[in-house]
mmCIF file of C-alpha atoms and ligand atoms in Angstrom:
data_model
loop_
_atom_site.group_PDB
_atom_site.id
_atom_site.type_symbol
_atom_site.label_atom_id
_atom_site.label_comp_id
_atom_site.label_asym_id
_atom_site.label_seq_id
_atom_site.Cartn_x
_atom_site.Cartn_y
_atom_site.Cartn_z
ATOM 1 C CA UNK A 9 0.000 0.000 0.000
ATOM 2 C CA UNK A 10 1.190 3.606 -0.595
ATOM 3 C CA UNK A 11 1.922 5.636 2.337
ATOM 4 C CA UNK A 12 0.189 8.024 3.576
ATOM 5 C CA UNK A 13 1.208 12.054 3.213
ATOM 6 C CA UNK A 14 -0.184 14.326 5.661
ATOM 7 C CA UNK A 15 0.897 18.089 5.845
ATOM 8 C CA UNK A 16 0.402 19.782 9.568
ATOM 9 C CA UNK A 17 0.106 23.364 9.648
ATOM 10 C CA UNK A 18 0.702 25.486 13.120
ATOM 11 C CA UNK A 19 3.056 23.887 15.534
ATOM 12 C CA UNK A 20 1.870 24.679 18.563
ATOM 13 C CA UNK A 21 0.016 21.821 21.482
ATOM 14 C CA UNK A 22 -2.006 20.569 18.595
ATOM 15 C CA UNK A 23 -0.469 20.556 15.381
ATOM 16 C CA UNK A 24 2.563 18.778 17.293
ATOM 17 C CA UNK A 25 0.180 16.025 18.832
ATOM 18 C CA UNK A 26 -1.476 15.230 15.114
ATOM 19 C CA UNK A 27 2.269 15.171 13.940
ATOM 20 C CA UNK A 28 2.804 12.551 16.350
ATOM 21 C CA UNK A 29 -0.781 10.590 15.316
ATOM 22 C CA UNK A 30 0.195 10.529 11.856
ATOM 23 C CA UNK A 31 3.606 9.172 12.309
ATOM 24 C CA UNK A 32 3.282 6.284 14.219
ATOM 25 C CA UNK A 33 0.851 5.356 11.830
ATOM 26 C CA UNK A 34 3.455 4.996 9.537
ATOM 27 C CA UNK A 35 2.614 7.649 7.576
ATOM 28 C CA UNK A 36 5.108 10.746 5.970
ATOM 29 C CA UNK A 37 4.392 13.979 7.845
ATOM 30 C CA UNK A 38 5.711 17.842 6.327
ATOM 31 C CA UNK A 39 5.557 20.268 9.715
ATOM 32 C CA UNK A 40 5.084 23.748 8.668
ATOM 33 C CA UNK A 41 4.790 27.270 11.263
ATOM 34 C CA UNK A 42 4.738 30.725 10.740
ATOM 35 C CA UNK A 43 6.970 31.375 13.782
ATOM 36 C CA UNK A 44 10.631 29.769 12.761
ATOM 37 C CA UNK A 45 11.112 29.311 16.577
ATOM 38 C CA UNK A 46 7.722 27.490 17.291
ATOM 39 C CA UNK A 47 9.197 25.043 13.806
ATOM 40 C CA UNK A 48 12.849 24.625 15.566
ATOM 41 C CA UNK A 49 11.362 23.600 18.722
ATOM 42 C CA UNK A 50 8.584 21.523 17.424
ATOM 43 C CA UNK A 51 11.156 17.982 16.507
ATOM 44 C CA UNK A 52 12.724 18.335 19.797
ATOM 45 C CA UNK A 53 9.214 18.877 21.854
ATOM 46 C CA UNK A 54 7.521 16.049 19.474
ATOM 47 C CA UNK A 55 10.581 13.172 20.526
ATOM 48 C CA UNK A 56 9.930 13.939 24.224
ATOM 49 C CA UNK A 57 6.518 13.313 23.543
ATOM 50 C CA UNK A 58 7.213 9.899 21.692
ATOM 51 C CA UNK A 59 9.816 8.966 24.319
ATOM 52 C CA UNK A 60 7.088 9.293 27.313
ATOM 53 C CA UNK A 61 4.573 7.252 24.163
ATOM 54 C CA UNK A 62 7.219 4.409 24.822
ATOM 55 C CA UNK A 63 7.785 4.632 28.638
ATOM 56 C CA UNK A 64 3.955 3.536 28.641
ATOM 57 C CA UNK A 65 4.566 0.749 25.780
ATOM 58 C CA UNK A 66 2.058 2.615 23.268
ATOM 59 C CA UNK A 67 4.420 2.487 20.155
ATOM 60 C CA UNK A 68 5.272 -0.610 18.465
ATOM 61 C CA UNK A 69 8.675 0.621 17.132
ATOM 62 C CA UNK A 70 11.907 2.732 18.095
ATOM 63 C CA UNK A 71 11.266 6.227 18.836
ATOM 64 C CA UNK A 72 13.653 7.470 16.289
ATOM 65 C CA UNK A 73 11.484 5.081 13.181
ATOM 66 C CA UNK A 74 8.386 7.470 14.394
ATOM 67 C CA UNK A 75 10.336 11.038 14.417
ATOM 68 C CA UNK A 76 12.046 10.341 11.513
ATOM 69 C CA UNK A 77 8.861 10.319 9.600
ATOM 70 C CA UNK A 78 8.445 14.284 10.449
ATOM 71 C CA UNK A 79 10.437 16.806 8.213
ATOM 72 C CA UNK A 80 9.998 20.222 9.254
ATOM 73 C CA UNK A 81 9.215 22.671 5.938
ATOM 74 C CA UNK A 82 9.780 26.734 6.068
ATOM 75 C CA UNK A 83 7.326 27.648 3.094
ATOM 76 C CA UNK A 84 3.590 26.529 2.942
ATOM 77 C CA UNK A 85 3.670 25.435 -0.819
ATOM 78 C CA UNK A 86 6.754 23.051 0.035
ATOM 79 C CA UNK A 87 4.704 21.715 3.069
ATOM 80 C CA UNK A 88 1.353 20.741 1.068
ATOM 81 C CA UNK A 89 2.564 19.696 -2.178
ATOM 82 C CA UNK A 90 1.247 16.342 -3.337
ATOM 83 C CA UNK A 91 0.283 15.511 0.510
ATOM 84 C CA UNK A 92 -3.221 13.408 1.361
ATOM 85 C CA UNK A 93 -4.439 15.027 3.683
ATOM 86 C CA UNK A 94 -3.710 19.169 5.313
ATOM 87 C CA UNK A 95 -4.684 19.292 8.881
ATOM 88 C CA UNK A 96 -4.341 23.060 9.760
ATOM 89 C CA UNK A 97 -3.512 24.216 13.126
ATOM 90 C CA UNK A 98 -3.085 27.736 13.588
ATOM 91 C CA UNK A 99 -4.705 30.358 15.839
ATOM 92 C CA UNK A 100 -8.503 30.477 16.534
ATOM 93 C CA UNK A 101 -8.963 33.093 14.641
ATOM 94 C CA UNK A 102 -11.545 33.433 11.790
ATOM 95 C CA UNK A 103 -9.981 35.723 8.890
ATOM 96 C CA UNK A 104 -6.495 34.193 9.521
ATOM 97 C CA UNK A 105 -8.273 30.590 8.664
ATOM 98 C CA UNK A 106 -9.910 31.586 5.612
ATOM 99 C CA UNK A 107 -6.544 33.400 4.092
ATOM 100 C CA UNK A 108 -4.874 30.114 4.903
ATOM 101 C CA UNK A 109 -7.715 27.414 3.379
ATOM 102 C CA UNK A 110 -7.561 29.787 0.248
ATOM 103 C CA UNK A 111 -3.906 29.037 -0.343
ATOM 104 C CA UNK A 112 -4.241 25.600 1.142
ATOM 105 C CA UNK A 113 -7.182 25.115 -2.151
ATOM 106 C CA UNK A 114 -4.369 26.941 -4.289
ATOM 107 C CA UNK A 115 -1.257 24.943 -3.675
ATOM 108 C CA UNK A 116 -2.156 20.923 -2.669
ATOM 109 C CA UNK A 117 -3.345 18.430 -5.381
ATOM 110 C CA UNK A 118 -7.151 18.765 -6.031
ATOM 111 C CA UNK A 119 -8.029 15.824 -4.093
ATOM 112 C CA UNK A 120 -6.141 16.375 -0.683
ATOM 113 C CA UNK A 121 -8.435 16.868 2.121
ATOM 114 C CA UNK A 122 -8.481 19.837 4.104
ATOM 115 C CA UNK A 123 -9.254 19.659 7.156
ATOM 116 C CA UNK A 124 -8.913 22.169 10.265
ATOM 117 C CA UNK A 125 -8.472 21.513 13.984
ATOM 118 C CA UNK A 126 -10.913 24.132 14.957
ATOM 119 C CA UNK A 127 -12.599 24.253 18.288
ATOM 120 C CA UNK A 128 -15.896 26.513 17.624
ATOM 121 C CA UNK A 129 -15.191 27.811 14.305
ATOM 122 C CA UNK A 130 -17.676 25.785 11.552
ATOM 123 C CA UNK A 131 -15.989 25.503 8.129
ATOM 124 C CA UNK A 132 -18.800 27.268 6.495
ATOM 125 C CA UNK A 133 -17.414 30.284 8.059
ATOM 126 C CA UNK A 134 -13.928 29.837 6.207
ATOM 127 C CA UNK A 135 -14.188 28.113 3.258
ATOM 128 C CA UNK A 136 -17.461 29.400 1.716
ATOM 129 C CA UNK A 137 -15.763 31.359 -1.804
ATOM 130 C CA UNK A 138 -13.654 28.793 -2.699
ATOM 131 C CA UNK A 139 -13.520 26.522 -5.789
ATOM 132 C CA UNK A 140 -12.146 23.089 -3.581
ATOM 133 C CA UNK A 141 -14.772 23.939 -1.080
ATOM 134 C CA UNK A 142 -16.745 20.151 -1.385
ATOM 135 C CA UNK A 143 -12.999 19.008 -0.279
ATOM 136 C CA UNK A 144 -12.654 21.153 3.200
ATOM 137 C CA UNK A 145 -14.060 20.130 6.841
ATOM 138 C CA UNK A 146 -13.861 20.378 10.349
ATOM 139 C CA UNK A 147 -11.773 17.472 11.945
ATOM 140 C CA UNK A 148 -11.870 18.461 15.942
ATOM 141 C CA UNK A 149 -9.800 16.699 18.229
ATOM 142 C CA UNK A 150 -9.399 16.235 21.798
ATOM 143 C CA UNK A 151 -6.438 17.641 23.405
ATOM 144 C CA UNK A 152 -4.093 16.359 22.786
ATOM 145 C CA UNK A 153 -5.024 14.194 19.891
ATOM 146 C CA UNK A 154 -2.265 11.775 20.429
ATOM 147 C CA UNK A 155 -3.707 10.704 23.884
ATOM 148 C CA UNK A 156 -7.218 11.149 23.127
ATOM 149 C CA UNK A 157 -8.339 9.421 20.318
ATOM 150 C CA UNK A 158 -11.892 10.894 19.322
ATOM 151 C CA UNK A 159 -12.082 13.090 16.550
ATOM 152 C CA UNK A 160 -15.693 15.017 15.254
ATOM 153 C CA UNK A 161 -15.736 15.243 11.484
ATOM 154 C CA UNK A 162 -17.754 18.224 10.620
ATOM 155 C CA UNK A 163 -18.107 19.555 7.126
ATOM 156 C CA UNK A 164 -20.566 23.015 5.484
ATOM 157 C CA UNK A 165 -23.354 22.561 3.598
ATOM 158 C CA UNK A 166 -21.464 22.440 0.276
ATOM 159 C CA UNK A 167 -18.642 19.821 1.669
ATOM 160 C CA UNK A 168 -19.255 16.624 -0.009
ATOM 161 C CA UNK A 169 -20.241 13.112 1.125
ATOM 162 C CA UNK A 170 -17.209 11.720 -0.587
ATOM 163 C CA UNK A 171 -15.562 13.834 1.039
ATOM 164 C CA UNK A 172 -16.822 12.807 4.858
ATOM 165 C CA UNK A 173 -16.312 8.976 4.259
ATOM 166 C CA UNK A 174 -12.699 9.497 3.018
ATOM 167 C CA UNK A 175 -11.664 11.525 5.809
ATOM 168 C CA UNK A 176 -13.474 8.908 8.449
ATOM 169 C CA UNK A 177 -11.231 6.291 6.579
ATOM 170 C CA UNK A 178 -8.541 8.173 6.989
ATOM 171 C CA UNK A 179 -8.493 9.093 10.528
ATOM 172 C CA UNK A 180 -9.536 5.595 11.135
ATOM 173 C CA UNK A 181 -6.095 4.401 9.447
ATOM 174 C CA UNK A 182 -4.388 6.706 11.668
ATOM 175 C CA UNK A 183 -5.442 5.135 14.922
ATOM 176 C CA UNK A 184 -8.263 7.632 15.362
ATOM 177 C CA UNK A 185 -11.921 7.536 16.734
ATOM 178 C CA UNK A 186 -13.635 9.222 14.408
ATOM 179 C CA UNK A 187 -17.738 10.641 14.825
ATOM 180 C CA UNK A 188 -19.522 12.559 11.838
ATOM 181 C CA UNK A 189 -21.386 15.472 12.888
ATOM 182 C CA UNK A 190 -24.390 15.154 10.137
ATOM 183 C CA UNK A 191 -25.394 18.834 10.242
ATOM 184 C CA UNK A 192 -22.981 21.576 11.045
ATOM 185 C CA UNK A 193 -23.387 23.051 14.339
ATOM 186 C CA UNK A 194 -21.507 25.068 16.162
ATOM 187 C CA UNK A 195 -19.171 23.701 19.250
ATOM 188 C CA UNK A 196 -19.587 19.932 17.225
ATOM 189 C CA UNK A 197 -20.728 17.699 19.471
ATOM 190 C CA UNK A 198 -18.157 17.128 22.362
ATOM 191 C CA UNK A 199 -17.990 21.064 23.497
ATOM 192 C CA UNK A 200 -21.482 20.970 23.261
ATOM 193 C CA UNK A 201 -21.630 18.631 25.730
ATOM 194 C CA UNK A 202 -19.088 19.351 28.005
ATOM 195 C CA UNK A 203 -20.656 22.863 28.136
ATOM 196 C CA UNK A 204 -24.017 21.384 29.224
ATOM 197 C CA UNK A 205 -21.989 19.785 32.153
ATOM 198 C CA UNK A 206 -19.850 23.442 33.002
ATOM 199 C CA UNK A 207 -23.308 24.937 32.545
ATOM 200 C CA UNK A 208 -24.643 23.328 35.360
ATOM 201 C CA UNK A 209 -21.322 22.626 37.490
ATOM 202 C CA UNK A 210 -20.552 26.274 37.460
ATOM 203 C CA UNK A 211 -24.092 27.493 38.308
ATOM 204 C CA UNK A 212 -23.925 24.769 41.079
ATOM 205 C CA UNK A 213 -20.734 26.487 42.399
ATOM 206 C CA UNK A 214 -22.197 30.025 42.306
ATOM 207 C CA UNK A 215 -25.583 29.000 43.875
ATOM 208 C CA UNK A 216 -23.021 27.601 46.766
ATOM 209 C CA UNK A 217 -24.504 24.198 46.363
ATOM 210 C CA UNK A 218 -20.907 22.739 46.783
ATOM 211 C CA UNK A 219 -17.217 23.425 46.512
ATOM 212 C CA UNK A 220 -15.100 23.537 43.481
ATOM 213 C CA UNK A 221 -12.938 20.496 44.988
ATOM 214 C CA UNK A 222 -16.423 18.607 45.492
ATOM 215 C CA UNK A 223 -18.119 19.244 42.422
ATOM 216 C CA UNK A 224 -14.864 17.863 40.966
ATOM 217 C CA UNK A 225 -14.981 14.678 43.100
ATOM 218 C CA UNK A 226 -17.988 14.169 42.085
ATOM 219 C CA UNK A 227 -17.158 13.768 38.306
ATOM 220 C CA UNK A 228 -13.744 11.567 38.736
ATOM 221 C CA UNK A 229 -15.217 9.669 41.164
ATOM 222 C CA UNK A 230 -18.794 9.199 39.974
ATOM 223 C CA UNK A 231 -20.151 9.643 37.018
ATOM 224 C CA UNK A 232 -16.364 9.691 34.648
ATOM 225 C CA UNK A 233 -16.107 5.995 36.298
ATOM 226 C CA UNK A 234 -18.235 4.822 33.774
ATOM 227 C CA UNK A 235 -18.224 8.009 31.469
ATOM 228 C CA UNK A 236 -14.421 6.613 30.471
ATOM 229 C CA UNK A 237 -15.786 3.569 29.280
ATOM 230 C CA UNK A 238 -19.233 3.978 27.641
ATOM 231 C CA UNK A 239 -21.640 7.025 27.137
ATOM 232 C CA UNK A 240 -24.282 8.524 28.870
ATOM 233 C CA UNK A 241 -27.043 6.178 26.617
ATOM 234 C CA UNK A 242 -25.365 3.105 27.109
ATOM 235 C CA UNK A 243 -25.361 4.343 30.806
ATOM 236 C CA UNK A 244 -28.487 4.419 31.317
ATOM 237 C CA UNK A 245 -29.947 2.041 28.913
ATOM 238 C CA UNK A 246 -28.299 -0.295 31.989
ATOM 239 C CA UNK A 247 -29.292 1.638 34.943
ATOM 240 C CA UNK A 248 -32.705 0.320 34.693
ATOM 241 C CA UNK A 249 -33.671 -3.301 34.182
ATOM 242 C CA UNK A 250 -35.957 -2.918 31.536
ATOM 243 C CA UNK A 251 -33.749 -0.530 29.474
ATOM 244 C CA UNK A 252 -33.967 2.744 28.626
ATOM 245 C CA UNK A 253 -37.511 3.219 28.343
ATOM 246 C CA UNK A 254 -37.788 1.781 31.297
ATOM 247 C CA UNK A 255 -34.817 4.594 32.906
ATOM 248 C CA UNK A 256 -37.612 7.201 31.507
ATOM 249 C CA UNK A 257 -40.300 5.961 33.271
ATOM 250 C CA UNK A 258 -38.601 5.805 36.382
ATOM 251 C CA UNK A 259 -36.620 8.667 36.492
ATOM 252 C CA UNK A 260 -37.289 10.783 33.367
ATOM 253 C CA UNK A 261 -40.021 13.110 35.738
ATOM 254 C CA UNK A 262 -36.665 13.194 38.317
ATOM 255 C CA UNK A 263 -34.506 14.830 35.448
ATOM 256 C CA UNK A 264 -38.030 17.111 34.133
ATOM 257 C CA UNK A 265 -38.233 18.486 37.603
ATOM 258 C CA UNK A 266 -34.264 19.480 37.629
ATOM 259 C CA UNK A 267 -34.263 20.930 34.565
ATOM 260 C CA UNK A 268 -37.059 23.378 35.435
ATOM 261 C CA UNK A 269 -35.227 24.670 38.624
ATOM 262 C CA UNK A 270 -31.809 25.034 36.216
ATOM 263 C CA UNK A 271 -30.390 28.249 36.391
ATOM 264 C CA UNK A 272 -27.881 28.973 33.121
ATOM 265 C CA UNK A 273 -24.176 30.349 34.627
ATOM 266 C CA UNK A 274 -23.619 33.769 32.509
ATOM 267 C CA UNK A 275 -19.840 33.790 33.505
ATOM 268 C CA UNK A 276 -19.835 36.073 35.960
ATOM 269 C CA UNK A 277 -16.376 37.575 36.696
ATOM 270 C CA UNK A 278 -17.004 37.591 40.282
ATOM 271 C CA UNK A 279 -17.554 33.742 40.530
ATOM 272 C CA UNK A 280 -14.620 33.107 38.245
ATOM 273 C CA UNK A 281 -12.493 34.867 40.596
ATOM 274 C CA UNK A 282 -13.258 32.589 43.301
ATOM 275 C CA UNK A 283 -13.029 29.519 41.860
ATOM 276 C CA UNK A 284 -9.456 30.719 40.438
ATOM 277 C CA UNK A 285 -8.621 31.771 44.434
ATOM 278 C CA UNK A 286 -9.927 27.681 45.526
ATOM 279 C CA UNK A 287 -8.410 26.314 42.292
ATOM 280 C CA UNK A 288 -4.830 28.483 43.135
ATOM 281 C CA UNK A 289 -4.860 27.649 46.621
ATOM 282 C CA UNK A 290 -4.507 23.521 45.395
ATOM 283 C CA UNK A 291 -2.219 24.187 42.036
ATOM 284 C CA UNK A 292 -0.463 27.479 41.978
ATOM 285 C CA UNK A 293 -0.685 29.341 38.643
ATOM 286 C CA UNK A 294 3.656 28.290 37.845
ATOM 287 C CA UNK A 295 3.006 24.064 38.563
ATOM 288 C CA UNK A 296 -0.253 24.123 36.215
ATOM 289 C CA UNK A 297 2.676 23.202 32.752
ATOM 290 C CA UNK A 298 3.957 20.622 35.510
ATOM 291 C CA UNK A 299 0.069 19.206 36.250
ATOM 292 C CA UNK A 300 -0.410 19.306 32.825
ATOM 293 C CA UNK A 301 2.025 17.074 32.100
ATOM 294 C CA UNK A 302 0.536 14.625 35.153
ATOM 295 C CA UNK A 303 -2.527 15.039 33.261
ATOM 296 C CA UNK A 304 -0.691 13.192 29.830
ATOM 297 C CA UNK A 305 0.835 10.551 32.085
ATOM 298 C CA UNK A 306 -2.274 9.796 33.475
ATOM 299 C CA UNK A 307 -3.981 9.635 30.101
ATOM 300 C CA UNK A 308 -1.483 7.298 29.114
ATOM 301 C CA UNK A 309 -1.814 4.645 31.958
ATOM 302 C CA UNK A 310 -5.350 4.753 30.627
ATOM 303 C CA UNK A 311 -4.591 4.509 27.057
ATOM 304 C CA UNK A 312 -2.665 1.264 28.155
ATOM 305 C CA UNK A 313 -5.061 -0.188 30.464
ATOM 306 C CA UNK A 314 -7.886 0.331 27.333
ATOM 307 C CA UNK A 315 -5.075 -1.748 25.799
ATOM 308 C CA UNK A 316 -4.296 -4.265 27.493
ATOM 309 C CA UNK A 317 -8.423 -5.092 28.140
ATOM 310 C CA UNK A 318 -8.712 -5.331 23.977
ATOM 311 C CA UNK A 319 -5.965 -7.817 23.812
ATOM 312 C CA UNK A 320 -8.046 -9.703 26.282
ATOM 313 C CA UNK A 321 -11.324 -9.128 24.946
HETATM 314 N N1 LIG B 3 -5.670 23.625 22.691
HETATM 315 C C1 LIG B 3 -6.763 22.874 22.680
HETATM 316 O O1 LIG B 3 -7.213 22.363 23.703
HETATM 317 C C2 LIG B 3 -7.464 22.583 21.371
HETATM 318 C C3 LIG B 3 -8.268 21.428 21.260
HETATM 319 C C4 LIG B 3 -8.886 21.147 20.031
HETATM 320 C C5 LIG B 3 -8.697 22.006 18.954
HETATM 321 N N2 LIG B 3 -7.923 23.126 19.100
HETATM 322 C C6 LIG B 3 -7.758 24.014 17.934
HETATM 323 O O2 LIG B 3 -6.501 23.782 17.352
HETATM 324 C C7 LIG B 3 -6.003 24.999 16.782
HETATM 325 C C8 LIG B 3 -4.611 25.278 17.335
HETATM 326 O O3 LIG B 3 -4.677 25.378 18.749
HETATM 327 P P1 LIG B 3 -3.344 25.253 19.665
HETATM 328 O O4 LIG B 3 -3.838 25.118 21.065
HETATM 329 O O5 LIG B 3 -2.430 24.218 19.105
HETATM 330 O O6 LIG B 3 -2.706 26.708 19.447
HETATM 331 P P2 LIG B 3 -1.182 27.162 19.657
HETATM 332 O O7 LIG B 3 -1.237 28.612 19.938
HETATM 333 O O8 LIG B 3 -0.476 26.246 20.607
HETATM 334 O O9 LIG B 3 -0.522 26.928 18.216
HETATM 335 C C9 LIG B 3 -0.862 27.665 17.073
HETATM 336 C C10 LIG B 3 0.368 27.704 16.169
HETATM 337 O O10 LIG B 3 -0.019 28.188 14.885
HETATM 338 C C11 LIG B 3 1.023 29.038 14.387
HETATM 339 N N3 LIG B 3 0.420 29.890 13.375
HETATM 340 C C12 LIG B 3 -0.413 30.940 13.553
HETATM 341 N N4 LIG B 3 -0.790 31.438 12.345
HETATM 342 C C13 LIG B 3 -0.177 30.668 11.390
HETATM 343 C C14 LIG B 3 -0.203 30.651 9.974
HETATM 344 N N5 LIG B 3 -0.929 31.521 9.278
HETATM 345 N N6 LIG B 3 0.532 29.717 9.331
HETATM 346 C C15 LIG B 3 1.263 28.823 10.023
HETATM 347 N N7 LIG B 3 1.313 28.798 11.367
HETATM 348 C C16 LIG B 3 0.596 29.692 12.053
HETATM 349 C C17 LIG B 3 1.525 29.748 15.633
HETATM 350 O O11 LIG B 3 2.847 30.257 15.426
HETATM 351 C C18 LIG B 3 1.472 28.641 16.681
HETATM 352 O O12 LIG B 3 2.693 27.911 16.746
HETATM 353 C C19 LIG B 3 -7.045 26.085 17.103
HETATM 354 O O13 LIG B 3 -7.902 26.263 16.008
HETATM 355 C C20 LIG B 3 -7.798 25.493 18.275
HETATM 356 O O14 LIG B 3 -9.138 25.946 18.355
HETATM 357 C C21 LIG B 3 -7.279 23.423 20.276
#
C-alpha cells in the first residue's frame, strides 16, 4: 500500500500532537509554522513526547522510526505539495483561517483533504468562496489528539459526502476515533456537551450548592467511572432493568423536575475569581505546565489499560 502524506500546519500543542498521530501510523508527515522558533522547537518537543509514548509501551517501534517520519518545511507550498491530507492548526482566529484554506485550495493536489483543527469555528465560516470547497471540513480533536483518540468530522453545507467517508477512513487508518457530525453546528458535538456539564457545574458552584474540589470529586469519582468507558445512553440504557424506556419511566419526571429549577451560569467575573482563588490555593498558577504534564501521564496509563483489556477481549 502507498503511504500516507499528511501536511500539519501550526506547531503549537495541537499541530505537534497530530504530527505525532500521523507518524506512528506509519505515515510521511511535512511540519510547517509561521513562527521559525515554534518550527525549531517543534522535533525536539515532538521526541519527548514519543519517548514518554514508549515509557507507557504505546508504540510498536523505536522512537527514532516514528520522528524520523516528520520533516519540518519553512514555506507553505513546500509543506502541502502532493500531501493526502492538510490538517491546519493555527490560531482560533476566523480571517487568519480563511486566508490560509484559500492558499491551502491553491497549492495541494485537487483531491487532498483539508481539514482544520478548529474548536468553535464551523468551516462554512472559512471556506465558503472557494472553488475546492466540497474538499474542506472540520476534523476536531481532543487535546491532545495523540492521547485522546476521538475526533468530530464536521463539514458546510457544500462539503461533499465523498468527502466525509474518506476523511473517516482516513483518521480511522491513523489510529483515530472518528464521529460525523451530520449537520454543522456550532461547538460539534463534544464542546457541546461538556458545556451542558460546566453549565450546570458552574451554576452549582455560584448557587453555593458545593465546593469547586467537590463538584470535581464528584465527576472523577462518579459519574467519569463509567463516562471513560461507555456514554451517557449506554449508561443508562443499563441503569434500569428494563432498558432505557424503562430509565424514563422511572426517572425521566426526576430529570423534568431538575431541569425546570436550572439556572444557566452567565460567567460572571465575580464567581470566576473565586473559583481561580480555591483552584490556586490547590495548584499554583507556575506548577499548572507541571500538572499538565501529570494530566498526559495519566492519560497514558489509561490509554494502556484500554489496551491491554482489547488484547483480552
Ligand atoms: N488547545 C486545545 O485544547 C485545542 C483542542 C482542540 C482544537 N484546538 C484548535 O486547534 C487549533 C490550534 O490550537 P493550539 O492550542 O495548538 O494553538 P497554539 O497557539 O499552541 O498553536 C498555534 C500555532 O499556529 C502558528 N500559526 C499561527 N498562524 C499561522 C499561519 N498563518 N501559518 C502557520 N502557522 C501559524 C503559531 O505560530 C502557533 O505555533 C485552534 O484552532 C484550536 O481551536 C485546540
Amino acid at each position: 500500500m502507498q503511504t500516507k502524506t499528511t501536511a500539519v500546519i501550526g506547531s503549537g500543542r495541537i499541530g505537534r500532537a497530530w504530527a505525532i498521530v500521523f507518524a506512528r501510523s506509519g505515515f510521511d508527515v511535512k511540519i510547517h509554522d509561521a513562527s521559525d522558533d515554534m518550527l525549531k522547537g517543534a522535533i525536539p518537543a515532538i521526541r519527548e513526547s514519543v519517548e514518554d509514548l514508549a515509557s507507557f509501551n504505546l508504540i510498536d517501534e523505536p522512537v527514532d522510526a516514528i520522528v524520523a517520519r516528520i520533516t519540518p518545511c519553512t514555506t507553505l507550498a513546500a509543506t502541502v505539495a502532493d500531501v493526502d491530507l492538510v490538517q491546519e492548526n493555527i490560531a482560533e482566529i476566523v480571517d487568519a483561517k480563511r486566508v490560509l484554506f484559500a492558499e491551502l485550495d491553491r497549492l495541494t493536489k485537487p483531491d487532498a483533504l483539508l481539514a482544520s483543527s478548529t474548536s468553535g469555528l464551523p468551516a462554512s465560516t472559512f471556506t465558503e468562496g472557494l472553488q475546492g470547497r466540497a474538499r474542506c471540513l472540520v476534523a476536531h480533536p481532543v487535546n491532545p489528539p495523540s492521547l485522546v483518540p476521538l475526533v468530530e468530522l464536521c463539514g458546510a453545507p457544500w462539503t461533499s459526502a465523498h468527502t466525509l467517508q474518506r476523511a473517516r477512513t482516513f483518521y480511522e487508518a491513523a489510529g483515530q476515533k472518528p464521529v460525523t457530525v451530520d449537520r454543522e453546528i456550532s461547538g460539534f458535538l463534544l464542546n457541546r456537551l461538556q458545556g451542558a456539564v460546566l453549565d450546570e457545574a458552574l451554576s452549582l458552584y455560584e448557587q453555593g450548592y458545593a465546593s469547586a474540589a467537590d463538584l470535581d470529586t464528584v465527576m472523577r469519582d462518579g459519574l467519569a467511572m463509567r463516562w471513560s468507558f461507555m456514554g451517557p445512553f449506554e449508561t443508562i440504557d443499563l441503569n434500569a432493568p428494563g432498558g432505557v424506556v424503562d430509565y424514563a419511566s422511572r426517572y425521566g419526571g426526576t430529570y423534568r423536575s431538575i431541569a425546570a429549577t436550572r439556572m444557566p451560569f452567565d460567567w460572571p467575573a465575580a464567581t470566576l475569581d473565586k473559583l481561580d482563588a480555591e483552584r490556586r490555593a490547590v495548584l499554583p498558577r507556575e506548577r499548572i505546565e507541571e500538572r499538565s504534564r501529570w494530566r498526559d501521564r495519566r492519560l497514558m496509563a489509561l490509554l494502556a489499560h484500554r489496551r491491554a483489556l482489547k488484547d483480552e477481549e
